[in-house]
């Protein structure tokens, strides 16, 4: 699957998509494929402060458990409730329906420092 | 061959009302009412429905279940990192001696001097193998040993007035390492491996701080590689006042060859059940004694078994001890077996174990190299990893499929998808106790599986087909766990 051009990436396979004054965060399709069938997603509570370089949750598959890292500082304003009953959404649609959290960023310029779609594609 | 289908029902499903395995005598004391003896708040609202069965059916049930076990006594079991070596039956003879089986930890130490002596001597043997000053036999399993050791390290720093709470762990570590740290209240920082699979000393130097309490290292590591920089790692840590912890899971590769204490290790745990041949996994409990250097010894769990004035005693006078970490004094039955194993082998025998374990792994690695990817070149230590990347990319056969197919050949699958830094990883540890014929047979089967991946990939996708339960839906099991059986009303 081609990597969407409308967002930024981390080497740890998270994507960050600006949406109004929020940023939507998820993991990439490549990560989902590597993990195989995802069985559980641990998400932070709404209101949690997250920071760049720190883990804010976990994805668990039959194969492994992986931390999800943030590339930006901010506050969680919404989580994808759908994932608690249907974690497989990340496998079927990692870049859209499988989003994990929405964040109100404290400094939008942090996004610029993340990997461009091209750089991420080269990396994987 | 037709599959014999003995679907084994749960005891609850086999229950027949009125059946019983015991004939209780008539009650010869006045009957007391349960509701008077026990506060009603503590009583169940509905009676517990236990299965009703006779002895014969219970015996058959468990015997049938036992026949389905894959075990070291019946199968080759190359489960990486678990050291599933054969457990010599002389261990069982010793553990069955009435002086050991009939003893009780509440007995006066005068009356159980033999058991005390065994523990004391085992302590000494483990101290010698570790090259460290004192061993505590208390921890009941490997991960419990890790936790106990981290508590000892914490107590050591608190005693010095330091609040260090950060532990460095390489990305190849067993998952229990960070878990033990988290339980102990430490923060974990991951140290990267070099492309050769060893601790990246630059990354270590960049990540160590004055808040670093310890680094937990497994050597040889989970890739089966011995990190020759261990002394350098110890020096880097010691310069900052931090401790070096050795996860002893892989002691089978080095025991009798190198003493961890000589490499600068301050504290380590053993897995008696792995290295010293006691039944484990589905077959029995573990034991995770820890060994420490002199400066950590005051903090070990209490009481300590000791030998004073010709008698074996419990030393409770250890004011800096972290205290008790479990009931009584550890897994005594495992200690008897481990002690028997060490004494039966002697000095040269112990050394021979690690020699042969390493030889067997390298032999097998070499045999598999033409058919699978070896992400790290041989030689290895007592285990090695292969990757099924080629099979996955070319034929859609994953490590999981190969593992399932091995079951059809009566072989316990190796550890798969670990360590995490190798894709489609299979971690193979043959141990020293297998014959050349078994190793050759395994290699031939792995070759056949690799060929079939090309010629008939469906075989691997369907495996296992010879077992009572074929491929289970792991995703469904994880997403919709159904853990409780209920009576159909």
PDB file of C-alpha atoms in Angstrom, chain B residues 91-328:
ATOM      1  CA  UNK B  91      17.217 -36.535  40.071  1.00  0.00           C
ATOM      2  CA  UNK B  92      13.821 -38.049  40.737  1.00  0.00           C
ATOM      3  CA  UNK B  93      15.341 -40.818  42.854  1.00  0.00           C
ATOM      4  CA  UNK B  94      16.963 -38.201  45.067  1.00  0.00           C
ATOM      5  CA  UNK B  95      13.880 -35.994  45.281  1.00  0.00           C
ATOM      6  CA  UNK B  96      11.865 -39.054  46.289  1.00  0.00           C
ATOM      7  CA  UNK B  97      14.024 -39.954  49.295  1.00  0.00           C
ATOM      8  CA  UNK B  98      11.727 -40.050  52.330  1.00  0.00           C
ATOM      9  CA  UNK B  99      13.963 -37.701  54.353  1.00  0.00           C
ATOM     10  CA  UNK B 100      13.234 -35.026  51.727  1.00  0.00           C
ATOM     11  CA  UNK B 101       9.627 -35.807  50.882  1.00  0.00           C
ATOM     12  CA  UNK B 102       8.486 -36.193  54.490  1.00  0.00           C
ATOM     13  CA  UNK B 103      10.233 -33.085  55.805  1.00  0.00           C
ATOM     14  CA  UNK B 104       8.295 -29.947  56.696  1.00  0.00           C
ATOM     15  CA  UNK B 105       9.612 -26.386  56.853  1.00  0.00           C
ATOM     16  CA  UNK B 106       8.047 -25.935  60.301  1.00  0.00           C
ATOM     17  CA  UNK B 107      10.170 -28.749  61.729  1.00  0.00           C
ATOM     18  CA  UNK B 108      12.945 -27.910  64.133  1.00  0.00           C
ATOM     19  CA  UNK B 109      16.175 -27.421  62.150  1.00  0.00           C
ATOM     20  CA  UNK B 110      17.755 -30.082  64.391  1.00  0.00           C
ATOM     21  CA  UNK B 111      15.487 -32.646  62.767  1.00  0.00           C
ATOM     22  CA  UNK B 112      16.047 -31.611  59.156  1.00  0.00           C
ATOM     23  CA  UNK B 113      19.815 -31.196  59.113  1.00  0.00           C
ATOM     24  CA  UNK B 114      20.032 -33.255  55.907  1.00  0.00           C
ATOM     25  CA  UNK B 115      17.766 -30.877  53.986  1.00  0.00           C
ATOM     26  CA  UNK B 116      19.597 -27.899  55.472  1.00  0.00           C
ATOM     27  CA  UNK B 117      22.932 -29.397  54.431  1.00  0.00           C
ATOM     28  CA  UNK B 118      21.702 -29.910  50.886  1.00  0.00           C
ATOM     29  CA  UNK B 119      20.635 -26.264  50.644  1.00  0.00           C
ATOM     30  CA  UNK B 120      23.915 -25.063  52.119  1.00  0.00           C
ATOM     31  CA  UNK B 121      25.981 -27.191  49.757  1.00  0.00           C
ATOM     32  CA  UNK B 122      23.901 -26.144  46.764  1.00  0.00           C
ATOM     33  CA  UNK B 123      24.480 -22.529  47.810  1.00  0.00           C
ATOM     34  CA  UNK B 124      28.222 -23.151  47.775  1.00  0.00           C
ATOM     35  CA  UNK B 125      28.164 -24.889  44.391  1.00  0.00           C
ATOM     36  CA  UNK B 126      26.172 -22.055  42.829  1.00  0.00           C
ATOM     37  CA  UNK B 127      28.518 -19.490  44.368  1.00  0.00           C
ATOM     38  CA  UNK B 128      31.450 -21.326  42.819  1.00  0.00           C
ATOM     39  CA  UNK B 129      29.869 -21.554  39.351  1.00  0.00           C
ATOM     40  CA  UNK B 130      28.923 -17.850  39.474  1.00  0.00           C
ATOM     41  CA  UNK B 131      32.256 -16.700  40.886  1.00  0.00           C
ATOM     42  CA  UNK B 132      30.259 -14.517  43.253  1.00  0.00           C
ATOM     43  CA  UNK B 133      30.264 -14.227  46.992  1.00  0.00           C
ATOM     44  CA  UNK B 134      26.803 -15.274  48.161  1.00  0.00           C
ATOM     45  CA  UNK B 135      23.718 -17.070  46.849  1.00  0.00           C
ATOM     46  CA  UNK B 136      20.110 -16.843  48.015  1.00  0.00           C
ATOM     47  CA  UNK B 137      17.971 -19.851  47.162  1.00  0.00           C
ATOM     48  CA  UNK B 138      14.657 -18.122  47.930  1.00  0.00           C
ATOM     49  CA  UNK B 139      13.342 -16.931  44.525  1.00  0.00           C
ATOM     50  CA  UNK B 140      10.852 -19.384  43.087  1.00  0.00           C
ATOM     51  CA  UNK B 141      11.401 -18.814  39.364  1.00  0.00           C
ATOM     52  CA  UNK B 142      13.656 -16.979  36.934  1.00  0.00           C
ATOM     53  CA  UNK B 143      11.572 -13.815  36.757  1.00  0.00           C
ATOM     54  CA  UNK B 144      11.165 -13.916  40.534  1.00  0.00           C
ATOM     55  CA  UNK B 145      14.962 -14.029  40.738  1.00  0.00           C
ATOM     56  CA  UNK B 146      15.125 -10.949  38.503  1.00  0.00           C
ATOM     57  CA  UNK B 147      12.662  -9.096  40.706  1.00  0.00           C
ATOM     58  CA  UNK B 148      14.441 -10.145  43.907  1.00  0.00           C
ATOM     59  CA  UNK B 149      17.767  -9.058  42.432  1.00  0.00           C
ATOM     60  CA  UNK B 150      16.399  -5.663  41.419  1.00  0.00           C
ATOM     61  CA  UNK B 151      14.996  -5.249  44.939  1.00  0.00           C
ATOM     62  CA  UNK B 152      18.446  -6.058  46.337  1.00  0.00           C
ATOM     63  CA  UNK B 153      20.039  -3.482  44.001  1.00  0.00           C
ATOM     64  CA  UNK B 154      17.433  -0.900  45.030  1.00  0.00           C
ATOM     65  CA  UNK B 155      18.038  -1.619  48.722  1.00  0.00           C
ATOM     66  CA  UNK B 156      21.779  -1.244  48.153  1.00  0.00           C
ATOM     67  CA  UNK B 157      21.353   2.224  46.638  1.00  0.00           C
ATOM     68  CA  UNK B 158      18.793   3.351  49.248  1.00  0.00           C
ATOM     69  CA  UNK B 159      21.277   2.261  51.921  1.00  0.00           C
ATOM     70  CA  UNK B 160      23.831   4.571  50.305  1.00  0.00           C
ATOM     71  CA  UNK B 161      21.305   7.393  50.238  1.00  0.00           C
ATOM     72  CA  UNK B 162      20.901   7.199  46.453  1.00  0.00           C
ATOM     73  CA  UNK B 163      17.529   7.166  44.706  1.00  0.00           C
ATOM     74  CA  UNK B 164      18.607   5.729  41.376  1.00  0.00           C
ATOM     75  CA  UNK B 165      15.596   4.308  39.550  1.00  0.00           C
ATOM     76  CA  UNK B 166      16.612   3.712  35.967  1.00  0.00           C
ATOM     77  CA  UNK B 167      17.622   0.386  34.435  1.00  0.00           C
ATOM     78  CA  UNK B 168      19.214  -0.140  31.026  1.00  0.00           C
ATOM     79  CA  UNK B 169      18.117  -3.172  29.018  1.00  0.00           C
ATOM     80  CA  UNK B 170      19.322  -4.262  25.554  1.00  0.00           C
ATOM     81  CA  UNK B 171      16.713  -4.654  22.803  1.00  0.00           C
ATOM     82  CA  UNK B 172      17.453  -8.400  22.655  1.00  0.00           C
ATOM     83  CA  UNK B 173      16.420  -8.974  26.284  1.00  0.00           C
ATOM     84  CA  UNK B 174      13.803 -11.411  27.520  1.00  0.00           C
ATOM     85  CA  UNK B 175      10.491  -9.644  28.140  1.00  0.00           C
ATOM     86  CA  UNK B 176      10.712 -10.548  31.813  1.00  0.00           C
ATOM     87  CA  UNK B 177      13.595  -8.088  32.317  1.00  0.00           C
ATOM     88  CA  UNK B 178      11.613  -4.872  31.753  1.00  0.00           C
ATOM     89  CA  UNK B 179       8.622  -6.462  33.514  1.00  0.00           C
ATOM     90  CA  UNK B 180      10.685  -7.172  36.638  1.00  0.00           C
ATOM     91  CA  UNK B 181      11.983  -3.603  36.614  1.00  0.00           C
ATOM     92  CA  UNK B 182       8.488  -2.191  36.285  1.00  0.00           C
ATOM     93  CA  UNK B 183       7.293  -4.314  39.233  1.00  0.00           C
ATOM     94  CA  UNK B 184      10.209  -3.011  41.264  1.00  0.00           C
ATOM     95  CA  UNK B 185       9.362   0.602  40.382  1.00  0.00           C
ATOM     96  CA  UNK B 186      12.297   1.217  38.031  1.00  0.00           C
ATOM     97  CA  UNK B 187      12.130   3.017  34.721  1.00  0.00           C
ATOM     98  CA  UNK B 188      13.485   1.138  31.725  1.00  0.00           C
ATOM     99  CA  UNK B 189      15.663   2.537  28.944  1.00  0.00           C
ATOM    100  CA  UNK B 190      16.364   0.322  25.947  1.00  0.00           C
ATOM    101  CA  UNK B 191      19.940   0.045  24.665  1.00  0.00           C
ATOM    102  CA  UNK B 192      20.327  -0.778  20.987  1.00  0.00           C
ATOM    103  CA  UNK B 193      22.210  -3.696  19.509  1.00  0.00           C
ATOM    104  CA  UNK B 194      24.951  -3.357  16.912  1.00  0.00           C
ATOM    105  CA  UNK B 195      24.400  -4.879  13.451  1.00  0.00           C
ATOM    106  CA  UNK B 196      26.363  -7.851  14.841  1.00  0.00           C
ATOM    107  CA  UNK B 197      23.697  -8.364  17.511  1.00  0.00           C
ATOM    108  CA  UNK B 198      25.752  -7.244  20.504  1.00  0.00           C
ATOM    109  CA  UNK B 199      25.325  -4.371  22.973  1.00  0.00           C
ATOM    110  CA  UNK B 200      26.051  -1.066  21.230  1.00  0.00           C
ATOM    111  CA  UNK B 201      28.667   0.443  23.547  1.00  0.00           C
ATOM    112  CA  UNK B 202      28.191   3.949  22.088  1.00  0.00           C
ATOM    113  CA  UNK B 203      24.467   3.770  22.725  1.00  0.00           C
ATOM    114  CA  UNK B 204      25.172   2.504  26.246  1.00  0.00           C
ATOM    115  CA  UNK B 205      27.574   5.391  26.883  1.00  0.00           C
ATOM    116  CA  UNK B 206      24.965   7.834  25.539  1.00  0.00           C
ATOM    117  CA  UNK B 207      22.145   6.485  27.696  1.00  0.00           C
ATOM    118  CA  UNK B 208      23.846   5.856  31.034  1.00  0.00           C
ATOM    119  CA  UNK B 209      23.268   8.578  33.629  1.00  0.00           C
ATOM    120  CA  UNK B 210      23.965   9.092  37.326  1.00  0.00           C
ATOM    121  CA  UNK B 211      20.426   7.847  37.831  1.00  0.00           C
ATOM    122  CA  UNK B 212      21.215   4.436  36.267  1.00  0.00           C
ATOM    123  CA  UNK B 213      20.897   1.752  38.925  1.00  0.00           C
ATOM    124  CA  UNK B 214      21.811  -1.212  36.772  1.00  0.00           C
ATOM    125  CA  UNK B 215      21.989  -2.767  33.373  1.00  0.00           C
ATOM    126  CA  UNK B 216      20.366  -6.155  32.862  1.00  0.00           C
ATOM    127  CA  UNK B 217      22.237  -8.182  30.302  1.00  0.00           C
ATOM    128  CA  UNK B 218      21.828 -11.745  29.065  1.00  0.00           C
ATOM    129  CA  UNK B 219      25.100 -13.319  28.000  1.00  0.00           C
ATOM    130  CA  UNK B 220      25.128 -15.161  25.714  1.00  0.00           C
ATOM    131  CA  UNK B 221      22.165 -13.115  24.532  1.00  0.00           C
ATOM    132  CA  UNK B 222      18.926 -14.318  22.964  1.00  0.00           C
ATOM    133  CA  UNK B 223      20.565 -14.388  19.535  1.00  0.00           C
ATOM    134  CA  UNK B 224      22.926 -17.020  20.940  1.00  0.00           C
ATOM    135  CA  UNK B 225      25.893 -14.636  20.788  1.00  0.00           C
ATOM    136  CA  UNK B 226      28.443 -14.183  23.558  1.00  0.00           C
ATOM    137  CA  UNK B 227      29.146 -10.515  24.161  1.00  0.00           C
ATOM    138  CA  UNK B 228      32.892 -10.325  24.560  1.00  0.00           C
ATOM    139  CA  UNK B 229      32.554  -6.694  25.633  1.00  0.00           C
ATOM    140  CA  UNK B 230      30.986  -7.735  28.919  1.00  0.00           C
ATOM    141  CA  UNK B 231      33.996  -6.552  30.921  1.00  0.00           C
ATOM    142  CA  UNK B 232      33.906  -3.204  29.086  1.00  0.00           C
ATOM    143  CA  UNK B 233      30.178  -2.941  29.776  1.00  0.00           C
ATOM    144  CA  UNK B 234      30.863  -3.657  33.446  1.00  0.00           C
ATOM    145  CA  UNK B 235      33.541  -0.949  33.495  1.00  0.00           C
ATOM    146  CA  UNK B 236      31.245   1.639  31.899  1.00  0.00           C
ATOM    147  CA  UNK B 237      28.581   0.862  34.511  1.00  0.00           C
ATOM    148  CA  UNK B 238      30.953   0.732  37.483  1.00  0.00           C
ATOM    149  CA  UNK B 239      32.499   4.072  36.552  1.00  0.00           C
ATOM    150  CA  UNK B 240      29.052   5.589  37.078  1.00  0.00           C
ATOM    151  CA  UNK B 241      28.401   3.541  40.219  1.00  0.00           C
ATOM    152  CA  UNK B 242      25.812   1.344  38.496  1.00  0.00           C
ATOM    153  CA  UNK B 243      25.464  -2.429  38.845  1.00  0.00           C
ATOM    154  CA  UNK B 244      25.741  -5.131  36.200  1.00  0.00           C
ATOM    155  CA  UNK B 245      23.002  -7.748  36.338  1.00  0.00           C
ATOM    156  CA  UNK B 246      23.295 -11.015  34.429  1.00  0.00           C
ATOM    157  CA  UNK B 247      20.132 -12.814  33.378  1.00  0.00           C
ATOM    158  CA  UNK B 248      21.311 -16.402  33.824  1.00  0.00           C
ATOM    159  CA  UNK B 249      18.770 -17.900  31.432  1.00  0.00           C
ATOM    160  CA  UNK B 250      21.584 -18.887  29.108  1.00  0.00           C
ATOM    161  CA  UNK B 251      24.021 -20.271  31.661  1.00  0.00           C
ATOM    162  CA  UNK B 252      23.925 -23.599  29.846  1.00  0.00           C
ATOM    163  CA  UNK B 253      26.310 -22.096  27.307  1.00  0.00           C
ATOM    164  CA  UNK B 254      28.979 -20.919  29.727  1.00  0.00           C
ATOM    165  CA  UNK B 255      28.801 -22.791  33.007  1.00  0.00           C
ATOM    166  CA  UNK B 256      32.151 -24.176  34.000  1.00  0.00           C
ATOM    167  CA  UNK B 257      33.807 -22.150  31.211  1.00  0.00           C
ATOM    168  CA  UNK B 258      33.598 -18.608  32.516  1.00  0.00           C
ATOM    169  CA  UNK B 259      32.511 -17.245  35.888  1.00  0.00           C
ATOM    170  CA  UNK B 260      30.174 -14.237  35.604  1.00  0.00           C
ATOM    171  CA  UNK B 261      31.812 -12.706  38.691  1.00  0.00           C
ATOM    172  CA  UNK B 262      35.120 -12.599  36.811  1.00  0.00           C
ATOM    173  CA  UNK B 263      33.439 -10.607  34.008  1.00  0.00           C
ATOM    174  CA  UNK B 264      32.396  -7.862  36.390  1.00  0.00           C
ATOM    175  CA  UNK B 265      28.860  -9.092  37.049  1.00  0.00           C
ATOM    176  CA  UNK B 266      27.548  -7.853  40.425  1.00  0.00           C
ATOM    177  CA  UNK B 267      24.359  -9.870  40.578  1.00  0.00           C
ATOM    178  CA  UNK B 268      22.767 -12.657  38.566  1.00  0.00           C
ATOM    179  CA  UNK B 269      20.010 -15.212  38.698  1.00  0.00           C
ATOM    180  CA  UNK B 270      20.078 -18.877  37.812  1.00  0.00           C
ATOM    181  CA  UNK B 271      17.279 -20.914  36.335  1.00  0.00           C
ATOM    182  CA  UNK B 272      17.828 -24.182  38.175  1.00  0.00           C
ATOM    183  CA  UNK B 273      15.029 -25.740  36.120  1.00  0.00           C
ATOM    184  CA  UNK B 274      16.791 -24.943  32.837  1.00  0.00           C
ATOM    185  CA  UNK B 275      20.510 -25.220  33.411  1.00  0.00           C
ATOM    186  CA  UNK B 276      20.367 -27.854  36.126  1.00  0.00           C
ATOM    187  CA  UNK B 277      17.817 -30.172  34.556  1.00  0.00           C
ATOM    188  CA  UNK B 278      14.621 -30.131  36.546  1.00  0.00           C
ATOM    189  CA  UNK B 279      11.217 -30.648  34.936  1.00  0.00           C
ATOM    190  CA  UNK B 280       9.645 -27.344  33.916  1.00  0.00           C
ATOM    191  CA  UNK B 281       7.247 -25.734  31.517  1.00  0.00           C
ATOM    192  CA  UNK B 282       4.134 -27.875  31.728  1.00  0.00           C
ATOM    193  CA  UNK B 283       6.103 -30.426  33.718  1.00  0.00           C
ATOM    194  CA  UNK B 284       6.950 -28.687  36.938  1.00  0.00           C
ATOM    195  CA  UNK B 285       7.989 -25.589  38.859  1.00  0.00           C
ATOM    196  CA  UNK B 286      11.111 -23.485  38.523  1.00  0.00           C
ATOM    197  CA  UNK B 287      13.623 -22.024  40.917  1.00  0.00           C
ATOM    198  CA  UNK B 288      15.555 -18.798  40.429  1.00  0.00           C
ATOM    199  CA  UNK B 289      18.343 -18.445  43.014  1.00  0.00           C
ATOM    200  CA  UNK B 290      20.375 -15.254  42.807  1.00  0.00           C
ATOM    201  CA  UNK B 291      24.095 -14.800  43.314  1.00  0.00           C
ATOM    202  CA  UNK B 292      25.601 -11.476  44.381  1.00  0.00           C
ATOM    203  CA  UNK B 293      28.963  -9.851  44.909  1.00  0.00           C
ATOM    204  CA  UNK B 294      30.035  -9.085  48.478  1.00  0.00           C
ATOM    205  CA  UNK B 295      28.738  -5.511  48.567  1.00  0.00           C
ATOM    206  CA  UNK B 296      25.186  -6.662  47.779  1.00  0.00           C
ATOM    207  CA  UNK B 297      25.149  -9.670  50.131  1.00  0.00           C
ATOM    208  CA  UNK B 298      23.762  -7.842  53.212  1.00  0.00           C
ATOM    209  CA  UNK B 299      20.571  -7.097  51.258  1.00  0.00           C
ATOM    210  CA  UNK B 300      19.741 -10.687  50.234  1.00  0.00           C
ATOM    211  CA  UNK B 301      16.460 -12.216  51.434  1.00  0.00           C
ATOM    212  CA  UNK B 302      16.435 -13.584  54.971  1.00  0.00           C
ATOM    213  CA  UNK B 303      16.845 -16.058  56.529  1.00  0.00           C
ATOM    214  CA  UNK B 304      20.015 -17.442  55.011  1.00  0.00           C
ATOM    215  CA  UNK B 305      21.017 -21.077  55.411  1.00  0.00           C
ATOM    216  CA  UNK B 306      24.377 -21.201  57.179  1.00  0.00           C
ATOM    217  CA  UNK B 307      26.830 -23.596  58.816  1.00  0.00           C
ATOM    218  CA  UNK B 308      27.877 -22.574  62.329  1.00  0.00           C
ATOM    219  CA  UNK B 309      29.707 -24.675  64.942  1.00  0.00           C
ATOM    220  CA  UNK B 310      29.100 -27.917  63.109  1.00  0.00           C
ATOM    221  CA  UNK B 311      25.370 -27.313  62.607  1.00  0.00           C
ATOM    222  CA  UNK B 312      23.222 -26.062  59.774  1.00  0.00           C
ATOM    223  CA  UNK B 313      21.150 -23.085  60.918  1.00  0.00           C
ATOM    224  CA  UNK B 314      18.927 -20.286  59.657  1.00  0.00           C
ATOM    225  CA  UNK B 315      20.604 -16.905  59.990  1.00  0.00           C
ATOM    226  CA  UNK B 316      17.891 -14.338  60.654  1.00  0.00           C
ATOM    227  CA  UNK B 317      20.329 -11.689  61.848  1.00  0.00           C
ATOM    228  CA  UNK B 318      20.541  -9.752  58.599  1.00  0.00           C
ATOM    229  CA  UNK B 319      19.337  -6.245  59.434  1.00  0.00           C
ATOM    230  CA  UNK B 320      19.730  -4.853  55.905  1.00  0.00           C
ATOM    231  CA  UNK B 321      17.913  -7.753  54.220  1.00  0.00           C
ATOM    232  CA  UNK B 322      15.025  -7.026  51.880  1.00  0.00           C
ATOM    233  CA  UNK B 323      13.183  -9.668  53.941  1.00  0.00           C
ATOM    234  CA  UNK B 324      11.132 -12.570  52.704  1.00  0.00           C
ATOM    235  CA  UNK B 325      10.254 -12.912  49.041  1.00  0.00           C
ATOM    236  CA  UNK B 326       8.151 -16.050  49.371  1.00  0.00           C
ATOM    237  CA  UNK B 327       6.861 -18.540  51.908  1.00  0.00           C
ATOM    238  CA  UNK B 328       9.508 -20.645  53.592  1.00  0.00           C
TER     239      UNK B 328
END
